[in-house]
mmCIF file of C-alpha atoms in Angstrom:
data_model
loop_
_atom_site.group_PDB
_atom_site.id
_atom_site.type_symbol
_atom_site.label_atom_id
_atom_site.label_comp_id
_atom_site.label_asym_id
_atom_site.label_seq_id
_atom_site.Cartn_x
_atom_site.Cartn_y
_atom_site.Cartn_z
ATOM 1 C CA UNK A 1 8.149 56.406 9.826
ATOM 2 C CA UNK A 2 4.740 57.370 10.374
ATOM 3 C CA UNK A 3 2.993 55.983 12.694
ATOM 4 C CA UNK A 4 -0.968 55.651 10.713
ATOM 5 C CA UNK A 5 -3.255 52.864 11.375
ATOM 6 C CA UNK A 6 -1.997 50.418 9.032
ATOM 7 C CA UNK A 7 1.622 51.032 10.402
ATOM 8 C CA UNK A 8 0.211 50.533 13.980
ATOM 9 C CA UNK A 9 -1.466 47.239 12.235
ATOM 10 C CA UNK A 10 1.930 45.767 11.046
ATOM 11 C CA UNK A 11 3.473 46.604 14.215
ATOM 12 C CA UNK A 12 0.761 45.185 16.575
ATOM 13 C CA UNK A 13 1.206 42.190 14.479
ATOM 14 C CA UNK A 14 4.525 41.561 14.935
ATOM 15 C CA UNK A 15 4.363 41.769 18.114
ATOM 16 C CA UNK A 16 1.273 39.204 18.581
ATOM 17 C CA UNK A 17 3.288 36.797 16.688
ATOM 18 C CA UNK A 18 6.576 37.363 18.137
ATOM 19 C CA UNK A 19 4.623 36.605 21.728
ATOM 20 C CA UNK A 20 2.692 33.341 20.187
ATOM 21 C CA UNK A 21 5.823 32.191 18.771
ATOM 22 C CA UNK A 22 7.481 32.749 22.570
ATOM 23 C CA UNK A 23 4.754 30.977 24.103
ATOM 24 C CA UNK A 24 5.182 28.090 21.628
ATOM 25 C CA UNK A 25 8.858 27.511 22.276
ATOM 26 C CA UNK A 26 8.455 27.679 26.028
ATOM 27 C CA UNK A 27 5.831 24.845 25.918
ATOM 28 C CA UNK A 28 7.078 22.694 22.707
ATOM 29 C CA UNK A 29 5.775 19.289 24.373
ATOM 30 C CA UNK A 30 2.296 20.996 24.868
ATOM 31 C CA UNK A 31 1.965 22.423 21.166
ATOM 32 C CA UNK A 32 3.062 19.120 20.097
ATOM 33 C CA UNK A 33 0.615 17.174 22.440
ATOM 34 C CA UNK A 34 -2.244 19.515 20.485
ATOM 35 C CA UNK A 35 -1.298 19.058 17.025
ATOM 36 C CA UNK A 36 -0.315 15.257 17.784
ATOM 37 C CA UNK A 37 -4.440 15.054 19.449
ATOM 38 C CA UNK A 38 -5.724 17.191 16.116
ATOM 39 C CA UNK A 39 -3.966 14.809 13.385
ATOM 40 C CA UNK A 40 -4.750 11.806 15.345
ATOM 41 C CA UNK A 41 -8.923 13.257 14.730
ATOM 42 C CA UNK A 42 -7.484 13.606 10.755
ATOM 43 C CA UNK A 43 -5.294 9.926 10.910
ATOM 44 C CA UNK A 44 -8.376 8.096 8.504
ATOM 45 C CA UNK A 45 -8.144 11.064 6.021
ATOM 46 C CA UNK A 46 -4.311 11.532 6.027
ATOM 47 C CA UNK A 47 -3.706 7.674 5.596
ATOM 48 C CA UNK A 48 -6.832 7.631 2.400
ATOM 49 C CA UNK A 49 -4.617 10.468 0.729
ATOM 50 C CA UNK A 50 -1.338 8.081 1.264
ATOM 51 C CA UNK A 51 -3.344 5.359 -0.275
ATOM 52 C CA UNK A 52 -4.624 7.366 -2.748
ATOM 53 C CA UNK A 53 -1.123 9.343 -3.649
ATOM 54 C CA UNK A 54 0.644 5.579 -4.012
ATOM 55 C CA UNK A 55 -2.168 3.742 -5.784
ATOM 56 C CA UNK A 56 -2.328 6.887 -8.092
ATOM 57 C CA UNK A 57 0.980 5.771 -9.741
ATOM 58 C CA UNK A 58 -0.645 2.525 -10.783
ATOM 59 C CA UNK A 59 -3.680 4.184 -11.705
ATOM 60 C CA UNK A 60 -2.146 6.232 -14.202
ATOM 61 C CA UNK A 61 -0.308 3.657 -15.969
ATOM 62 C CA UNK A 62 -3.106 2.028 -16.610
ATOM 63 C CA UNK A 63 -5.271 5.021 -17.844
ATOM 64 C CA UNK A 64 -1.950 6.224 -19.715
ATOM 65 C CA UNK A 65 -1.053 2.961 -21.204
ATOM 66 C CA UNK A 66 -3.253 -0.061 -20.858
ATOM 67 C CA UNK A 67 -6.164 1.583 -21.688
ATOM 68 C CA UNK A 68 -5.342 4.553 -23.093
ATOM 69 C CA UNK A 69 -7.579 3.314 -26.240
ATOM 70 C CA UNK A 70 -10.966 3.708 -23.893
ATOM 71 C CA UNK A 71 -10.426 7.398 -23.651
ATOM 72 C CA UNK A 72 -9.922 8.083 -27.773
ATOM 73 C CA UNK A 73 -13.163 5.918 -28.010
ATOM 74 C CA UNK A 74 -15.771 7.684 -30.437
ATOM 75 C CA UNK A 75 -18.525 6.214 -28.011
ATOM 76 C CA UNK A 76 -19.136 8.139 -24.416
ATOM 77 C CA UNK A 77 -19.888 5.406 -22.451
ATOM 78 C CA UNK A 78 -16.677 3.664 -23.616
ATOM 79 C CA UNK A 79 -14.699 6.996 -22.701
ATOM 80 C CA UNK A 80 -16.681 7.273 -19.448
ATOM 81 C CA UNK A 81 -15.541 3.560 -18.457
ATOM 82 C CA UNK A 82 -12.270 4.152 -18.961
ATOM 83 C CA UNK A 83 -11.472 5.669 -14.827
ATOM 84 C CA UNK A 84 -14.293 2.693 -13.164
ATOM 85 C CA UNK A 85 -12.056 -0.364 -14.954
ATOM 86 C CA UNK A 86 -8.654 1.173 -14.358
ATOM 87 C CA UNK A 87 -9.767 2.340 -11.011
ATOM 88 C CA UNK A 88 -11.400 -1.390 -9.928
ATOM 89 C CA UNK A 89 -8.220 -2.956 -11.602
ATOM 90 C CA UNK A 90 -5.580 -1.015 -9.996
ATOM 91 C CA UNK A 91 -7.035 -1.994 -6.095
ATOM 92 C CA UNK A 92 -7.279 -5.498 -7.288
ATOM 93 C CA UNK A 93 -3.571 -5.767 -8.826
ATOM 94 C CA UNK A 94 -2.681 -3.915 -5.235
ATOM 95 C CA UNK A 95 -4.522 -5.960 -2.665
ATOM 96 C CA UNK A 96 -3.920 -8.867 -5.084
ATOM 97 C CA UNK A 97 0.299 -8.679 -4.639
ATOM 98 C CA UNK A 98 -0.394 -7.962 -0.194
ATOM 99 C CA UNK A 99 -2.114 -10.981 -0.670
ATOM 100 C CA UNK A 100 -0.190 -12.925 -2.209
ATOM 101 C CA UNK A 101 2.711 -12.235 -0.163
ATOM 102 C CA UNK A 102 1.036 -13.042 2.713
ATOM 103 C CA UNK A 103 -0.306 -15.657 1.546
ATOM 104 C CA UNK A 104 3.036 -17.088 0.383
ATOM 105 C CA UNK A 105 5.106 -15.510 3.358
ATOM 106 C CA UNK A 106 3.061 -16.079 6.788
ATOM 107 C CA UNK A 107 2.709 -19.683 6.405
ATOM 108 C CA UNK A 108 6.462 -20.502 6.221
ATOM 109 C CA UNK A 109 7.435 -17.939 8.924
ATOM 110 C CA UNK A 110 4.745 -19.863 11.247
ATOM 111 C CA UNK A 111 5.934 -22.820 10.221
ATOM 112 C CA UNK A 112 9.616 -21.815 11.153
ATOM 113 C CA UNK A 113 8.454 -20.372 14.696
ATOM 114 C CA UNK A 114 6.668 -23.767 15.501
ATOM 115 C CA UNK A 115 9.659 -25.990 14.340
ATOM 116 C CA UNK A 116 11.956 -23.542 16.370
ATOM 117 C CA UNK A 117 9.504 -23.807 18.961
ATOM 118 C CA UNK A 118 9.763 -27.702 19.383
ATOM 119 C CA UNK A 119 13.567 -28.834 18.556
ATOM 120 C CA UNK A 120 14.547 -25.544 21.233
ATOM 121 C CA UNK A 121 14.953 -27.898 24.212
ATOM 122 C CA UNK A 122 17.042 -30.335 22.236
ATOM 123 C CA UNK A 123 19.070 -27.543 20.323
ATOM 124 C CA UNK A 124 19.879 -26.228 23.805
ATOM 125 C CA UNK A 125 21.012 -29.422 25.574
ATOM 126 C CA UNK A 126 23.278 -29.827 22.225
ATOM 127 C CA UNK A 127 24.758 -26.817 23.191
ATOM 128 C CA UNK A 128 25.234 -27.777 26.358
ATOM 129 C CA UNK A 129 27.078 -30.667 25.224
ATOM 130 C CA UNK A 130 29.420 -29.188 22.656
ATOM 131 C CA UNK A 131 30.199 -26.488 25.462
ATOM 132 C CA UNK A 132 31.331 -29.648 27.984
ATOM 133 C CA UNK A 133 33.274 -30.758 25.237
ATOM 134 C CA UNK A 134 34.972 -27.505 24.722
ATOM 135 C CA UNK A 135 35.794 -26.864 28.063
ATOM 136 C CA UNK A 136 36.911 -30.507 28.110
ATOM 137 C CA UNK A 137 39.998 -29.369 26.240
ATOM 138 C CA UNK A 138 40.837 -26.661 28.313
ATOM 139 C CA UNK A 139 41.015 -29.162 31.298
ATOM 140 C CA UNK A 140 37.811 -27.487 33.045
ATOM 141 C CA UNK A 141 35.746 -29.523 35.187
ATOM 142 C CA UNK A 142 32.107 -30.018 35.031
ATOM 143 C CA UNK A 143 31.056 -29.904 37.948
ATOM 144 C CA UNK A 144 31.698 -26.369 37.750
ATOM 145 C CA UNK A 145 29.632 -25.548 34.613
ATOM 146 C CA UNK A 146 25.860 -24.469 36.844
ATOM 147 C CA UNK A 147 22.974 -27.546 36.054
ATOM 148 C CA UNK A 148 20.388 -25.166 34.355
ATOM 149 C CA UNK A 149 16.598 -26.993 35.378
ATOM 150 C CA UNK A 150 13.292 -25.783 35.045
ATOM 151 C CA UNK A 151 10.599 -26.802 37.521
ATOM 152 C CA UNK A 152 8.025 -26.244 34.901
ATOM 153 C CA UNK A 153 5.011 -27.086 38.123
ATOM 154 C CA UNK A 154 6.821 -24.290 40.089
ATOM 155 C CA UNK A 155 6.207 -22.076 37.077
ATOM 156 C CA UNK A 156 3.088 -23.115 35.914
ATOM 157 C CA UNK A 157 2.277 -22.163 39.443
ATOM 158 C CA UNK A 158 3.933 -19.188 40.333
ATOM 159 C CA UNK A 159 1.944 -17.910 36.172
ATOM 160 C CA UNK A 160 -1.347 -19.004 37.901
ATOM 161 C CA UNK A 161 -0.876 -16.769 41.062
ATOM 162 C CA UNK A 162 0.596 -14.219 38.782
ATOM 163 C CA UNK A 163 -2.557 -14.792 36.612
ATOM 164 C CA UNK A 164 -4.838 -14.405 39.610
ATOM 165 C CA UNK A 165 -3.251 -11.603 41.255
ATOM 166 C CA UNK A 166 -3.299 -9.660 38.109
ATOM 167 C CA UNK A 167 -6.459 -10.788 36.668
ATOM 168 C CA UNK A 168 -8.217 -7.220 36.306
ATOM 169 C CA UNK A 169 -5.660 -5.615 35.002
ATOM 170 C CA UNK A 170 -4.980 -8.612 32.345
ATOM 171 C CA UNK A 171 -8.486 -8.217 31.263
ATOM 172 C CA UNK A 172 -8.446 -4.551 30.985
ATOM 173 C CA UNK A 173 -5.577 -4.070 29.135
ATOM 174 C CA UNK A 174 -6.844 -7.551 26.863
ATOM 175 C CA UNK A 175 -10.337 -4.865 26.794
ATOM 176 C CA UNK A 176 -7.929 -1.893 25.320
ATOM 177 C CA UNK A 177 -5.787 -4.020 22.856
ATOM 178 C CA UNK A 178 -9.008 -5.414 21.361
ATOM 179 C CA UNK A 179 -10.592 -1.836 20.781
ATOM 180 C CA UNK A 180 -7.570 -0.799 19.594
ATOM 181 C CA UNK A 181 -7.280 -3.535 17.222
ATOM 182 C CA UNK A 182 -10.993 -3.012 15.891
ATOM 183 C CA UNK A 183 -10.544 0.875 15.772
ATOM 184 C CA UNK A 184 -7.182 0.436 13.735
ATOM 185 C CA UNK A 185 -9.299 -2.166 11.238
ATOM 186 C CA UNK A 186 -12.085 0.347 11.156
ATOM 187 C CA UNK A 187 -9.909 2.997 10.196
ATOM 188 C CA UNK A 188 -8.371 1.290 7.509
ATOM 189 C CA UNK A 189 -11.308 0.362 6.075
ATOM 190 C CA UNK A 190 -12.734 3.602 5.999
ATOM 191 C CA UNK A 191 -9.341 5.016 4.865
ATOM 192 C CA UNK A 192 -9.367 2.600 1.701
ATOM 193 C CA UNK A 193 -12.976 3.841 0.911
ATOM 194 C CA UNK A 194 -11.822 7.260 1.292
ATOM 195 C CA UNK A 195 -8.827 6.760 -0.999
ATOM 196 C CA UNK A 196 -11.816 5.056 -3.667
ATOM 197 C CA UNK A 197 -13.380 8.434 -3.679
ATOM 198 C CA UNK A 198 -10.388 10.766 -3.870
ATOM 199 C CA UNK A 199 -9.131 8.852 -7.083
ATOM 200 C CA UNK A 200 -12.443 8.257 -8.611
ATOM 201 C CA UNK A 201 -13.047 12.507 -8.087
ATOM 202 C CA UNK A 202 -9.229 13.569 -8.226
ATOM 203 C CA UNK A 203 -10.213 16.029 -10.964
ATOM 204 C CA UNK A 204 -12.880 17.957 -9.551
ATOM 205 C CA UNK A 205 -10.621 17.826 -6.382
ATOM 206 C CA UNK A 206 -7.715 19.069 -7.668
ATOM 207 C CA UNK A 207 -10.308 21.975 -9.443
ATOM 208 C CA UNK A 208 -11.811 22.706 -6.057
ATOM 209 C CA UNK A 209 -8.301 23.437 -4.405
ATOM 210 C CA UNK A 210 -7.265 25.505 -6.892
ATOM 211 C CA UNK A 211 -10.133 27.700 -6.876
ATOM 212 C CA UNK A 212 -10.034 28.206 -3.275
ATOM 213 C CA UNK A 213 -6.187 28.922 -3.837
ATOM 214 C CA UNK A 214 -7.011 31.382 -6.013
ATOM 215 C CA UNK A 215 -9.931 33.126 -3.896
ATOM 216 C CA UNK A 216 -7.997 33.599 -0.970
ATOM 217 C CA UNK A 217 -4.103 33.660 -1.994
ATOM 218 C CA UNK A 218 -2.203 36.512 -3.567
ATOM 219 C CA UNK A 219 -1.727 35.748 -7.189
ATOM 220 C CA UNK A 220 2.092 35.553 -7.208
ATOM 221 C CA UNK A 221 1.854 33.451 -3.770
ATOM 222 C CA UNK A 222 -0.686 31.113 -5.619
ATOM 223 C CA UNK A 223 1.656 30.913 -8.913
ATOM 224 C CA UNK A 224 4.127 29.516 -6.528
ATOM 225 C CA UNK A 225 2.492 26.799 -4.387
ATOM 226 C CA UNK A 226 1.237 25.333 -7.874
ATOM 227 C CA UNK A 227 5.185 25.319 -8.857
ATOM 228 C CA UNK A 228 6.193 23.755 -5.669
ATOM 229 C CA UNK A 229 3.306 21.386 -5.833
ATOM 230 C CA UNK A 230 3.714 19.995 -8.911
ATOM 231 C CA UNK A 231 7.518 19.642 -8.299
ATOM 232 C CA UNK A 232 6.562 17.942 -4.827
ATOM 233 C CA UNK A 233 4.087 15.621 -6.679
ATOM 234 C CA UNK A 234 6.656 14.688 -10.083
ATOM 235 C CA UNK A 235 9.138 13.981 -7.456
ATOM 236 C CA UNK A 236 7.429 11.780 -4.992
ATOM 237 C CA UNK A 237 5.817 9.538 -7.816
ATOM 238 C CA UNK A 238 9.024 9.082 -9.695
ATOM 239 C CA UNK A 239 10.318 7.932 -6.053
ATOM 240 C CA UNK A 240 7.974 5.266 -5.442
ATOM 241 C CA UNK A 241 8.375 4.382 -9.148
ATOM 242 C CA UNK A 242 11.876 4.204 -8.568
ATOM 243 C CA UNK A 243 11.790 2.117 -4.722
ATOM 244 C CA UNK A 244 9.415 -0.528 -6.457
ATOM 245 C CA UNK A 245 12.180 -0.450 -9.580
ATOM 246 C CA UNK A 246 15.294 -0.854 -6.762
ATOM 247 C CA UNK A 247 13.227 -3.853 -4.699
ATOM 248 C CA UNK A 248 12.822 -5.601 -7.800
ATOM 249 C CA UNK A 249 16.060 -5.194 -8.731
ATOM 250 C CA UNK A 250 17.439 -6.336 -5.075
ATOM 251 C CA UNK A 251 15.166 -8.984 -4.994
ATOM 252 C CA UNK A 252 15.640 -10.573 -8.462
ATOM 253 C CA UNK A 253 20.240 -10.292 -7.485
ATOM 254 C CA UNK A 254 19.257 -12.356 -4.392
ATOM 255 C CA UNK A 255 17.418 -15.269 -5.808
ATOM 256 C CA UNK A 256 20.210 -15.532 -8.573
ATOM 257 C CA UNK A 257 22.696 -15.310 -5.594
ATOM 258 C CA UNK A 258 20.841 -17.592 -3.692
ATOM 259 C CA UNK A 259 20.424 -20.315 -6.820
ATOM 260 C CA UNK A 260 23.944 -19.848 -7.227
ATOM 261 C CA UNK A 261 25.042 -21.013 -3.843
ATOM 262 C CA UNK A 262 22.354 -23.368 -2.966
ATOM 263 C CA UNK A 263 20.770 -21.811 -0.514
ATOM 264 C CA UNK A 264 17.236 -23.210 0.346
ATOM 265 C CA UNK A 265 13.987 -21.073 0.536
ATOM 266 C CA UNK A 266 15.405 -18.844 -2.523
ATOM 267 C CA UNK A 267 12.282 -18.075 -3.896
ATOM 268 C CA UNK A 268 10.485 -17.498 -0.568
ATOM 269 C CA UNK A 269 13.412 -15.491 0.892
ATOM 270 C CA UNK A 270 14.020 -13.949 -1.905
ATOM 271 C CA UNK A 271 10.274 -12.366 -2.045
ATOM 272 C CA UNK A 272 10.453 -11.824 1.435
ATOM 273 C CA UNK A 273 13.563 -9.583 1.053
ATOM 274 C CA UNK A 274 12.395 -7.449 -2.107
ATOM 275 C CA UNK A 275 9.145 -6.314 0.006
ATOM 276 C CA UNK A 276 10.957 -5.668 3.165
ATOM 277 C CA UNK A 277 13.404 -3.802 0.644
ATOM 278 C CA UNK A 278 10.656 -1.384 0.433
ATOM 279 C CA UNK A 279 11.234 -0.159 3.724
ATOM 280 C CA UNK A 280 14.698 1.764 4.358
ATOM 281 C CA UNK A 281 16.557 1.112 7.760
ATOM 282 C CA UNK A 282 14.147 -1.493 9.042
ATOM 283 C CA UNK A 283 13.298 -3.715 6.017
ATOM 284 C CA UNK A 284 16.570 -4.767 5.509
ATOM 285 C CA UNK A 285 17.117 -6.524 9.076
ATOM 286 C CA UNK A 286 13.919 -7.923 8.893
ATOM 287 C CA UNK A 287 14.640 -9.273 5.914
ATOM 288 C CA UNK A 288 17.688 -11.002 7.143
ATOM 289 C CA UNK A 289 16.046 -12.171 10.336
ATOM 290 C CA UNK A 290 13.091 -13.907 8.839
ATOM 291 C CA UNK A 291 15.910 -15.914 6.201
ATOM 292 C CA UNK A 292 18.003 -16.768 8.331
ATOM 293 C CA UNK A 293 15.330 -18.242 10.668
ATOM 294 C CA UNK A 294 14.115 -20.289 7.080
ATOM 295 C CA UNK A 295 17.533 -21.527 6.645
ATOM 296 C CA UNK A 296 18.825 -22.191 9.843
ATOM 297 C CA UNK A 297 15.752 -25.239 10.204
ATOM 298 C CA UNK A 298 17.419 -26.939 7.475
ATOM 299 C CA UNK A 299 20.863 -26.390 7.757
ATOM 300 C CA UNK A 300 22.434 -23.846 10.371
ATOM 301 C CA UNK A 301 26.057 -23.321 8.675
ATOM 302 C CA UNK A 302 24.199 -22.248 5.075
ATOM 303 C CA UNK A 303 22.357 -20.093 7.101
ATOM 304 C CA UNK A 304 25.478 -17.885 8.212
ATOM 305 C CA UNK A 305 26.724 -18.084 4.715
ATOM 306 C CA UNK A 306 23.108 -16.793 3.463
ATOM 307 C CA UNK A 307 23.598 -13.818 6.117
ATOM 308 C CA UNK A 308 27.283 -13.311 4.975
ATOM 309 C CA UNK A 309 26.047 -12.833 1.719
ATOM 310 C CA UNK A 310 23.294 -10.969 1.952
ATOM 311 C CA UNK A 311 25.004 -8.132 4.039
ATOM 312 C CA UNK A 312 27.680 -8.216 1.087
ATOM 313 C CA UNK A 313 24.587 -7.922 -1.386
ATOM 314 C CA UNK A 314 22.982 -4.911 0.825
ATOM 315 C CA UNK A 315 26.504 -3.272 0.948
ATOM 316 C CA UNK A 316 25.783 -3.524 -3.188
ATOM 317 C CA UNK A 317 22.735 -2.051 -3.141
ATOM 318 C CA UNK A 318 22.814 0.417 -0.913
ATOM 319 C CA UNK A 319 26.254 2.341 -2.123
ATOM 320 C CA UNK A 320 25.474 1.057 -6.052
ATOM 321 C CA UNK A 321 22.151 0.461 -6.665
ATOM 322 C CA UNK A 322 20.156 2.382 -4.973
ATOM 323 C CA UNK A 323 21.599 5.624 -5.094
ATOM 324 C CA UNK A 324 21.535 5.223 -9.187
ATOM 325 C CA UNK A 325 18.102 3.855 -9.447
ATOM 326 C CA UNK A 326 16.066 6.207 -7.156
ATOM 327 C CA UNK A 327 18.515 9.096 -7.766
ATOM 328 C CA UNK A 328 18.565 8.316 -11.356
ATOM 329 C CA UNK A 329 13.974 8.937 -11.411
ATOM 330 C CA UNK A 330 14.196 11.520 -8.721
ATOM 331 C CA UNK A 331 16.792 13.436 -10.471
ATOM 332 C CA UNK A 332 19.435 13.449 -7.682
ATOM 333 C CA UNK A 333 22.635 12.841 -7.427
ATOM 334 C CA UNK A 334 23.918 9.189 -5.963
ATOM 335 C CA UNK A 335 25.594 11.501 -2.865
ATOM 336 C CA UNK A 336 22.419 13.417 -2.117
ATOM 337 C CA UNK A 337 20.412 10.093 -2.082
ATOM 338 C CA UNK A 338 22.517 8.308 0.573
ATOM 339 C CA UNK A 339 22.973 11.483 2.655
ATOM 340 C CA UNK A 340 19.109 11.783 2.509
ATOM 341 C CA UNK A 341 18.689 8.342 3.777
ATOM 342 C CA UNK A 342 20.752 8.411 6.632
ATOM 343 C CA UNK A 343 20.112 11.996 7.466
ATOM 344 C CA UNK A 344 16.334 11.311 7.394
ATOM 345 C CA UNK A 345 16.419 8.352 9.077
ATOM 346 C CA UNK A 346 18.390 9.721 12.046
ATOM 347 C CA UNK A 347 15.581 12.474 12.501
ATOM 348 C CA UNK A 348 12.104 10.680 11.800
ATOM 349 C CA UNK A 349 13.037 6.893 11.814
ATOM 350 C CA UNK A 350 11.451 4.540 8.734
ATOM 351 C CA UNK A 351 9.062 7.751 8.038
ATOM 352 C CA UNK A 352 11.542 10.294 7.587
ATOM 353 C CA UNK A 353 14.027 8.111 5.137
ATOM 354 C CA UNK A 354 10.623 7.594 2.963
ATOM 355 C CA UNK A 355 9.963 11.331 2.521
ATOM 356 C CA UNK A 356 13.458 12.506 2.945
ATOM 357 C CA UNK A 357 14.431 11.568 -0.523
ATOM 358 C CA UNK A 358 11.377 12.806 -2.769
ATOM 359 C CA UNK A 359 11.590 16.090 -0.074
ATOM 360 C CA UNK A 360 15.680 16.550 -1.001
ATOM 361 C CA UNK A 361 14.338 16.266 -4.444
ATOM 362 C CA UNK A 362 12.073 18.741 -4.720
ATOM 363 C CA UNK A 363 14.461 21.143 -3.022
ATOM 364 C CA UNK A 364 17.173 20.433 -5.065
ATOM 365 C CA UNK A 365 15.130 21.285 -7.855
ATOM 366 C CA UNK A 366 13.900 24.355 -6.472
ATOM 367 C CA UNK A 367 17.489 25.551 -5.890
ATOM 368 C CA UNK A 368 18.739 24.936 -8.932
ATOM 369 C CA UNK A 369 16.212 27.079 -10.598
ATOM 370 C CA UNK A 370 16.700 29.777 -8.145
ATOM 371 C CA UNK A 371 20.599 29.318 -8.901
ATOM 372 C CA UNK A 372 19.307 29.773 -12.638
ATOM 373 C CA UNK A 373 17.293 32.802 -12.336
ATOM 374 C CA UNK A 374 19.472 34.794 -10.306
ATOM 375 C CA UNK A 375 22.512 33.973 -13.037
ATOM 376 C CA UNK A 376 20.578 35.025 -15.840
ATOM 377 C CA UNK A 377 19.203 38.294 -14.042
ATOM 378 C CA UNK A 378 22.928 39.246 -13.608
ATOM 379 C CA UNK A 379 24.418 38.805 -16.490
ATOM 380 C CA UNK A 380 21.063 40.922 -18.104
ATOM 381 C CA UNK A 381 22.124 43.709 -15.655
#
């Protein structure tokens, strides 16, 4: 090997990225303190292109479909209307549904809380009772079950000293929570008005990336970013396709389940557990929290029936339907789909069983034509 200035380059560079890639390893929590500080600057712009990738879906079923006739229109300004309406249309059919459910959802949850709230006390000296009748039975004594009372003056007063004590502190951290409520609203403001733009100009966009691509990548390096791109981009819009497809789905078995067995609250609950379904992991417990809190006002033994069945509904749809209706638009097999789930769940929470499927996708894709090309180059040798 000779040892020429573009040898000594290669070599020199090696080594400078061998010693930054030592340096990063022996401080992890610091490297991921920085990029944790920079995407935190980029948190606006990052959620606007969420908004924008999941609102896109909708967007282009109604340019596609609905009005598809605007765009064959012999006029210009009929063809030129055809992204403002679909584009005004698809936010209001979005923010229209988060409405609605909230709209539909928070009053009977706060409604629940309160009720909860006020029949507590008696709920808890029924409980009371039915536990001095069991013990009763088993010839225990009362006197030896412990007289739970509140002094609720005592504790009034001992809040108030607490209060008083603690008063600065209260009202700074009541001074942070309040920024960081308005900062979080600002943000999402801006990052829906971001989102606006980046639909409204995904074309030129799209254009501009590509050229820079071009300038300053390697054409075969380019060729394949595009490929992976595209494949990322098929896959993750056939996967929210396919999660709004399976929440419907789940949503639509449990109010027939819950019609069937009587259960009140089955539109509400049912609703209320086809959004949450949207969520993996989490969603589903909420789900069955918030019901069971709906049902348990009215009657508490329906209430662990509604639980018992919904648990044998999620067992359904997470071993049946899910893994065929996401796997089925993704393009993955039922296996791959659950092992996805659980795997990505275990490593980023709620966020990594979102991307884990659409991500297995895309690499199960990508195999399979590597699989392909390096069967046909062999049998041409």
């Amino acid at each position: 090997m000779e040892f020429n200035s573009k040898n000594i380059k290669k070599i020199l560079f090696i080594i400078f990225f061998g010693v930054v890639c030592f340096c990063a390893v022996q401080n992890l929590s610091s490297v991921w303190d920085f990029f944790a500080k920079i995407l935190s600057f980029f948190s606006p712009v990052i959620a606007a292109l969420c908004i924008a990738f999941v609102f896109n879906v909708i967007l282009c079923g109604l340019e596609n479909r609905v009005f598809k006739f605007m765009g064959n229109s012999k006029k210009k300004f009929v063809r030129k209307l055809k992204r403002p309406v679909s584009l005004v249309l698809t936010y209001l059919i979005a923010f229209g549904i988060i409405a609605a459910l909230i709209l539909v959802i928070i009053p009977d949850i706060i409604e629940t809380i309160t009720y909860l709230a006020d029949k507590l006390p008696g709920f808890v000296m029924s409980l009371r009772k039915q536990v001095e009748a069991m013990l009763y039975n088993f010839n225990i004594k009362q006197s030896e079950i412990p007289n739970i009372e509140i002094d609720w003056t005592a504790a009034a007063n001992a809040i108030k000293d607490w209060l008083a004590g603690y008063s600065g502190k209260l009202f700074g951290n009541a001074v942070d929570i309040t920024t960081s409520v308005f900062s979080g609203i600002f943000d999402a403001v801006f990052s829906v008005v971001i989102s606006v733009y980046i639909l409204a100009q995904k074309e030129k966009i799209g254009a501009f990336v590509k050229r820079m691509i071009d300038a300053f990548v390697p054409q075969k390096t380019s060729k394949l970013i595009y490929h992976v791109a595209y494949k990322a981009s098929d896959s993750f819009s056939k996967f929210i396709g396919g999660q709004f497809a399976e929440a419907l789905i789940l949503g639509v078995l449990c109010f027939i389940g819950m019609s069937i067995f009587r259960f009140p609250n089955a539109l509400i609950i049912s609703v209320l557990i086809s959004v949450t379904a949207l969520v993996p992991i989490v969603g589903a417990t909420i789900g069955t929290i918030v019901g069971f809190l709906l049902i348990v006002i009215q009657n508490p033994l329906q209430a662990v029936f509604f639980v018992i069945f919904l648990l044998v509904l999620q067992q359904l749809e997470g071993n049946l339907i899910y893994p065929r209706v996401v796997g089925k638009a993704v393009g993955l097999p039922g296996v791959i789909v659950v092992s996805a789930v659980l795997v990505g769940g275990n490593i980023g929470g709620v966020l990594g069983s979102l991307i884990a499927v659409p991500t297995s996708a895309v690499l199960f894709t990508l195999i399979k034509e590597t699989i392909e090309i390096k069967n046909k180059n062999k049998l041409e040798q």
